Short mmCIF file of C-alpha atoms in Angstrom, two decimals:
data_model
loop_
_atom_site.label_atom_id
_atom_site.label_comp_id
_atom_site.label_asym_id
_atom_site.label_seq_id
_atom_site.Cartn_x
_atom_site.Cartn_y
_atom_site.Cartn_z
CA UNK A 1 -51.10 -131.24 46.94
CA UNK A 2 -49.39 -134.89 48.42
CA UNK A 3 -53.27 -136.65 48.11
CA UNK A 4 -53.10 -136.24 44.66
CA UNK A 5 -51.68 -138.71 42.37
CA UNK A 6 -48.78 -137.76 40.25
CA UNK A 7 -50.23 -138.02 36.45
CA UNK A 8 -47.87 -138.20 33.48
CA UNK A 9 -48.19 -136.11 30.67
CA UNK A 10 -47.27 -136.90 27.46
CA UNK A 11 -45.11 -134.86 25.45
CA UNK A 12 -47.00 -132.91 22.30
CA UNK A 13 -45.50 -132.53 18.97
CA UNK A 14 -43.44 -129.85 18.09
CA UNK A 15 -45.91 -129.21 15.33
CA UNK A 16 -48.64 -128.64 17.33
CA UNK A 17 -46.37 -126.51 19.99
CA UNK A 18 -45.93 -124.20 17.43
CA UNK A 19 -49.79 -123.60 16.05
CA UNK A 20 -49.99 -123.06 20.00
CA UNK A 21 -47.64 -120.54 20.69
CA UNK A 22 -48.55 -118.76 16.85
CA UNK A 23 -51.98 -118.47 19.00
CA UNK A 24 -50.92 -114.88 20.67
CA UNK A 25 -53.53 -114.55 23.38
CA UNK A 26 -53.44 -110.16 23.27
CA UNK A 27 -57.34 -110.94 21.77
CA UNK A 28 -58.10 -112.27 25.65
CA UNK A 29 -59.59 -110.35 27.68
CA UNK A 30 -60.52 -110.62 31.18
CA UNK A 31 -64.22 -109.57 32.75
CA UNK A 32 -63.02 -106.39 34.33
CA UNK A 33 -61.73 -104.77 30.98
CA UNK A 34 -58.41 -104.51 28.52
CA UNK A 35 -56.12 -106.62 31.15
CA UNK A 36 -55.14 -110.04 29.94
CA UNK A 37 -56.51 -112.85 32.23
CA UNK A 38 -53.41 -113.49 34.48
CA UNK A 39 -53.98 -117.04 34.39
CA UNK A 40 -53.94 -116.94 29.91
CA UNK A 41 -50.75 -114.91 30.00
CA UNK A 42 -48.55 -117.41 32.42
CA UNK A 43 -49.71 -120.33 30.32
CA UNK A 44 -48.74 -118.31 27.42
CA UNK A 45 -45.65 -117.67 28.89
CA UNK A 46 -44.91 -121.36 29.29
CA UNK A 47 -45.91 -122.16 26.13
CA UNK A 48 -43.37 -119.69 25.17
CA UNK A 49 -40.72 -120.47 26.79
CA UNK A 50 -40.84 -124.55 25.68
CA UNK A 51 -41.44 -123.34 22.29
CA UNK A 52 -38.27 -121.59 22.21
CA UNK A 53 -36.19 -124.14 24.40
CA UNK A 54 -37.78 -126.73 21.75
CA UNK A 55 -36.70 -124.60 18.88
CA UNK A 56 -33.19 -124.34 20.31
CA UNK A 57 -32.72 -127.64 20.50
CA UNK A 58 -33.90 -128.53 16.83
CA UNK A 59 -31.58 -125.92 15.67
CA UNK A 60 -28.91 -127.81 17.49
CA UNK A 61 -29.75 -131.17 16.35
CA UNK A 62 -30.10 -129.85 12.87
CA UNK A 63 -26.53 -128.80 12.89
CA UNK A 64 -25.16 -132.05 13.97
CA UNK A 65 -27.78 -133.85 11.23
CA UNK A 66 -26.77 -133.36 7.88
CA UNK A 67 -29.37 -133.68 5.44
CA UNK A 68 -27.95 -133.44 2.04
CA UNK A 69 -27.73 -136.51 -0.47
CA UNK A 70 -23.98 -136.86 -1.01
CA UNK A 71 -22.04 -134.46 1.02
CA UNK A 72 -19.04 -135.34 3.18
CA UNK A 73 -18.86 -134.84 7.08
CA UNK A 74 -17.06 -131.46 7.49
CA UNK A 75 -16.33 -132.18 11.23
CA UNK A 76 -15.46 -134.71 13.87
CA UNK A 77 -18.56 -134.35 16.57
CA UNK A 78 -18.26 -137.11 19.67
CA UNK A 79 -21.09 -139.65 20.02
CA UNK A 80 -21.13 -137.94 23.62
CA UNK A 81 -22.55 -135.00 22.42
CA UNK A 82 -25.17 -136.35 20.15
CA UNK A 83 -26.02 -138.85 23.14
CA UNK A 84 -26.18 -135.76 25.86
CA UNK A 85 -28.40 -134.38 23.36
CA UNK A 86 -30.37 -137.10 23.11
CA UNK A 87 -31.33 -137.37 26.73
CA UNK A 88 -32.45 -133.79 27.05
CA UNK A 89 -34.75 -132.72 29.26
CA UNK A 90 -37.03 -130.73 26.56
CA UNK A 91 -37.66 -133.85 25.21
CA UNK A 92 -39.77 -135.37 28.21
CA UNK A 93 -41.95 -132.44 27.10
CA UNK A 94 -41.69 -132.20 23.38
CA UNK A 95 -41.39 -134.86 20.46
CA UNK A 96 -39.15 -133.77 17.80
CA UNK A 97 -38.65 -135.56 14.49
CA UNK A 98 -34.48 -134.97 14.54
CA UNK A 99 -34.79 -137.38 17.57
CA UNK A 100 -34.58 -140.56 16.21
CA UNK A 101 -32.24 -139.66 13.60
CA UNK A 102 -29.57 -138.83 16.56
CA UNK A 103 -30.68 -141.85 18.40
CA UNK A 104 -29.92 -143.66 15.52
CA UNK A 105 -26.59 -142.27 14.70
CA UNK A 106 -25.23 -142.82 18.40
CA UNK A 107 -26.37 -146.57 18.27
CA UNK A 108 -24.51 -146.99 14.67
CA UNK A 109 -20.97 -145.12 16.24
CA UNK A 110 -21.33 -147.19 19.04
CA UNK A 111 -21.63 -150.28 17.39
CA UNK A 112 -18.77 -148.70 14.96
CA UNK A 113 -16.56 -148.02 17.67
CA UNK A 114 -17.13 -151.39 19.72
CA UNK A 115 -16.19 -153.44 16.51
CA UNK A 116 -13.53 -151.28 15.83
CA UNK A 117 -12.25 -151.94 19.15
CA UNK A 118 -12.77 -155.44 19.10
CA UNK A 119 -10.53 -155.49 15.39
CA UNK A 120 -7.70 -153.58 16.31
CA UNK A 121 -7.04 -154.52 20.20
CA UNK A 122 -8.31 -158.61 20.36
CA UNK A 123 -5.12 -159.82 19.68
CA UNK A 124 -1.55 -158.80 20.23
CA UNK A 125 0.65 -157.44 17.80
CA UNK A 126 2.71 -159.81 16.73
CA UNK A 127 4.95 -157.85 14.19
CA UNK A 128 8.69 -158.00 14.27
CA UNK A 129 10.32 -157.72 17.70
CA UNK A 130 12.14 -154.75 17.52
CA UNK A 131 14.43 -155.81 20.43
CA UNK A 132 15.66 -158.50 17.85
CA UNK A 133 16.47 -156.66 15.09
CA UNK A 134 19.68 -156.22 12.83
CA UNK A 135 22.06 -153.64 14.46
CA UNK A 136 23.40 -151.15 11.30
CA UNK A 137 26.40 -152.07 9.31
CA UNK A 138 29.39 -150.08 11.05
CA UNK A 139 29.62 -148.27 7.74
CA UNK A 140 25.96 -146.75 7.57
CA UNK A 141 25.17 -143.03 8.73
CA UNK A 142 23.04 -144.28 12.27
CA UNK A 143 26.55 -146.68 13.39
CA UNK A 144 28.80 -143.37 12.66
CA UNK A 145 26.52 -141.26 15.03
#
Protein backbone atom coordinates (compact mmCIF):
# COMPACT_ATOMS: atom_id res chain seq x y z
CA UNK A 1 0.00 0.00 0.00
CA UNK A 2 1.89 3.71 -1.07
CA UNK A 3 0.35 5.34 2.57
CA UNK A 4 2.37 3.13 4.33
CA UNK A 5 5.82 3.85 5.33
CA UNK A 6 8.55 1.66 4.10
CA UNK A 7 10.03 -0.05 7.48
CA UNK A 8 13.45 -1.71 7.49
CA UNK A 9 14.00 -4.94 8.75
CA UNK A 10 16.91 -6.09 10.16
CA UNK A 11 18.60 -9.06 9.08
CA UNK A 12 18.39 -12.23 11.77
CA UNK A 13 21.23 -14.48 12.46
CA UNK A 14 21.87 -17.37 10.62
CA UNK A 15 21.65 -19.19 13.90
CA UNK A 16 18.40 -18.36 14.62
CA UNK A 17 17.29 -18.90 10.73
CA UNK A 18 18.07 -22.25 11.20
CA UNK A 19 16.12 -23.17 14.74
CA UNK A 20 13.35 -21.47 12.43
CA UNK A 21 13.31 -23.42 9.49
CA UNK A 22 14.24 -26.90 11.88
CA UNK A 23 10.57 -25.69 13.14
CA UNK A 24 8.60 -27.89 10.29
CA UNK A 25 5.10 -26.48 10.58
CA UNK A 26 3.22 -30.23 9.27
CA UNK A 27 1.96 -30.05 13.33
CA UNK A 28 -0.29 -26.78 12.03
CA UNK A 29 -3.37 -27.17 11.40
CA UNK A 30 -5.97 -24.97 10.14
CA UNK A 31 -9.80 -24.69 11.70
CA UNK A 32 -11.44 -26.60 8.93
CA UNK A 33 -9.30 -29.88 9.42
CA UNK A 34 -5.78 -31.71 8.27
CA UNK A 35 -4.92 -28.72 5.64
CA UNK A 36 -1.98 -26.59 6.62
CA UNK A 37 -2.98 -22.88 7.16
CA UNK A 38 -2.04 -21.39 3.70
CA UNK A 39 -0.73 -18.42 5.24
CA UNK A 40 1.97 -20.92 7.79
CA UNK A 41 3.06 -22.85 4.73
CA UNK A 42 4.16 -19.64 2.40
CA UNK A 43 6.02 -18.22 5.38
CA UNK A 44 7.49 -21.56 5.73
CA UNK A 45 8.31 -21.57 2.35
CA UNK A 46 10.23 -18.32 2.66
CA UNK A 47 11.86 -19.27 5.50
CA UNK A 48 12.97 -22.07 3.40
CA UNK A 49 14.07 -20.77 0.68
CA UNK A 50 16.52 -17.94 2.65
CA UNK A 51 17.64 -20.73 4.71
CA UNK A 52 18.96 -22.51 1.84
CA UNK A 53 20.14 -19.37 -0.25
CA UNK A 54 21.90 -18.49 3.27
CA UNK A 55 23.37 -21.92 3.50
CA UNK A 56 24.66 -21.67 -0.06
CA UNK A 57 26.36 -18.84 0.46
CA UNK A 58 28.23 -19.98 3.75
CA UNK A 59 29.25 -22.98 1.89
CA UNK A 60 30.74 -20.64 -0.62
CA UNK A 61 32.42 -18.36 1.69
CA UNK A 62 33.71 -21.32 3.59
CA UNK A 63 35.53 -22.50 0.56
CA UNK A 64 37.25 -19.31 -0.13
CA UNK A 65 38.04 -19.05 3.99
CA UNK A 66 40.51 -21.35 5.03
CA UNK A 67 40.45 -22.18 8.51
CA UNK A 68 43.33 -24.34 9.35
CA UNK A 69 46.39 -23.14 11.57
CA UNK A 70 49.32 -23.46 9.16
CA UNK A 71 48.25 -24.54 5.79
CA UNK A 72 49.29 -22.89 2.52
CA UNK A 73 46.81 -21.22 -0.03
CA UNK A 74 46.19 -23.98 -2.64
CA UNK A 75 44.71 -21.42 -5.16
CA UNK A 76 44.84 -17.95 -6.61
CA UNK A 77 41.02 -16.54 -5.94
CA UNK A 78 40.59 -12.58 -7.15
CA UNK A 79 39.69 -10.02 -4.46
CA UNK A 80 36.71 -9.51 -7.04
CA UNK A 81 35.17 -12.49 -6.14
CA UNK A 82 35.46 -12.37 -2.44
CA UNK A 83 34.24 -8.59 -2.80
CA UNK A 84 31.06 -9.70 -5.18
CA UNK A 85 30.51 -12.01 -2.46
CA UNK A 86 30.63 -9.70 -0.01
CA UNK A 87 27.93 -7.44 -1.32
CA UNK A 88 25.37 -10.18 -1.73
CA UNK A 89 22.04 -9.68 -1.60
CA UNK A 90 21.30 -12.61 1.10
CA UNK A 91 23.13 -10.67 3.30
CA UNK A 92 20.63 -7.61 3.60
CA UNK A 93 18.55 -10.47 5.02
CA UNK A 94 20.86 -12.70 6.91
CA UNK A 95 24.05 -12.08 9.19
CA UNK A 96 26.63 -14.61 8.72
CA UNK A 97 29.78 -14.94 10.80
CA UNK A 98 32.19 -15.76 7.45
CA UNK A 99 31.25 -12.08 6.64
CA UNK A 100 33.66 -10.17 8.23
CA UNK A 101 36.36 -12.53 7.72
CA UNK A 102 35.91 -11.86 3.72
CA UNK A 103 35.45 -8.24 4.39
CA UNK A 104 38.53 -8.34 6.03
CA UNK A 105 40.55 -10.23 3.57
CA UNK A 106 39.44 -7.89 0.56
CA UNK A 107 40.49 -4.72 2.62
CA UNK A 108 44.08 -6.47 3.44
CA UNK A 109 44.57 -7.49 -0.71
CA UNK A 110 43.58 -4.21 -1.45
CA UNK A 111 45.80 -2.49 0.66
CA UNK A 112 48.42 -5.36 -0.55
CA UNK A 113 47.90 -4.66 -4.01
CA UNK A 114 47.82 -0.68 -3.76
CA UNK A 115 51.31 -0.78 -1.99
CA UNK A 116 52.47 -3.18 -4.24
CA UNK A 117 51.59 -0.95 -6.95
CA UNK A 118 52.88 2.00 -5.49
CA UNK A 119 56.61 -0.14 -5.00
CA UNK A 120 57.02 -1.49 -8.25
CA UNK A 121 55.51 1.34 -10.73
CA UNK A 122 56.46 4.96 -8.65
CA UNK A 123 59.49 5.34 -10.29
CA UNK A 124 61.02 4.48 -13.61
CA UNK A 125 63.31 1.84 -14.27
CA UNK A 126 66.37 3.08 -14.49
CA UNK A 127 68.48 -0.12 -15.28
CA UNK A 128 70.93 -0.28 -18.11
CA UNK A 129 69.77 1.20 -21.42
CA UNK A 130 69.71 -1.53 -23.58
CA UNK A 131 69.91 0.73 -26.69
CA UNK A 132 73.50 1.48 -25.32
CA UNK A 133 74.87 -1.62 -24.87
CA UNK A 134 78.13 -3.47 -26.11
CA UNK A 135 77.51 -4.96 -29.63
CA UNK A 136 79.16 -8.86 -29.54
CA UNK A 137 82.74 -9.43 -30.37
CA UNK A 138 82.72 -10.40 -34.24
CA UNK A 139 84.05 -13.72 -33.02
CA UNK A 140 81.08 -14.78 -30.61
CA UNK A 141 78.16 -17.20 -31.81
CA UNK A 142 75.19 -14.06 -31.89
CA UNK A 143 77.89 -11.75 -34.48
CA UNK A 144 78.29 -15.10 -36.74
CA UNK A 145 74.40 -15.40 -37.03
Amino acid sequence: NGSEQSRSIDPISVDDLRLLYERNPVSVTSRGGNDLDKEVLRVYNLVKDLHHRAQEWQKTARSLINLKKGSTVSEIIKVETIEALTQSLILSKVTCPELSILKNAVSVALEVKDRLANELFRDEYNGIDVNKGRLPDRSSLLAAS
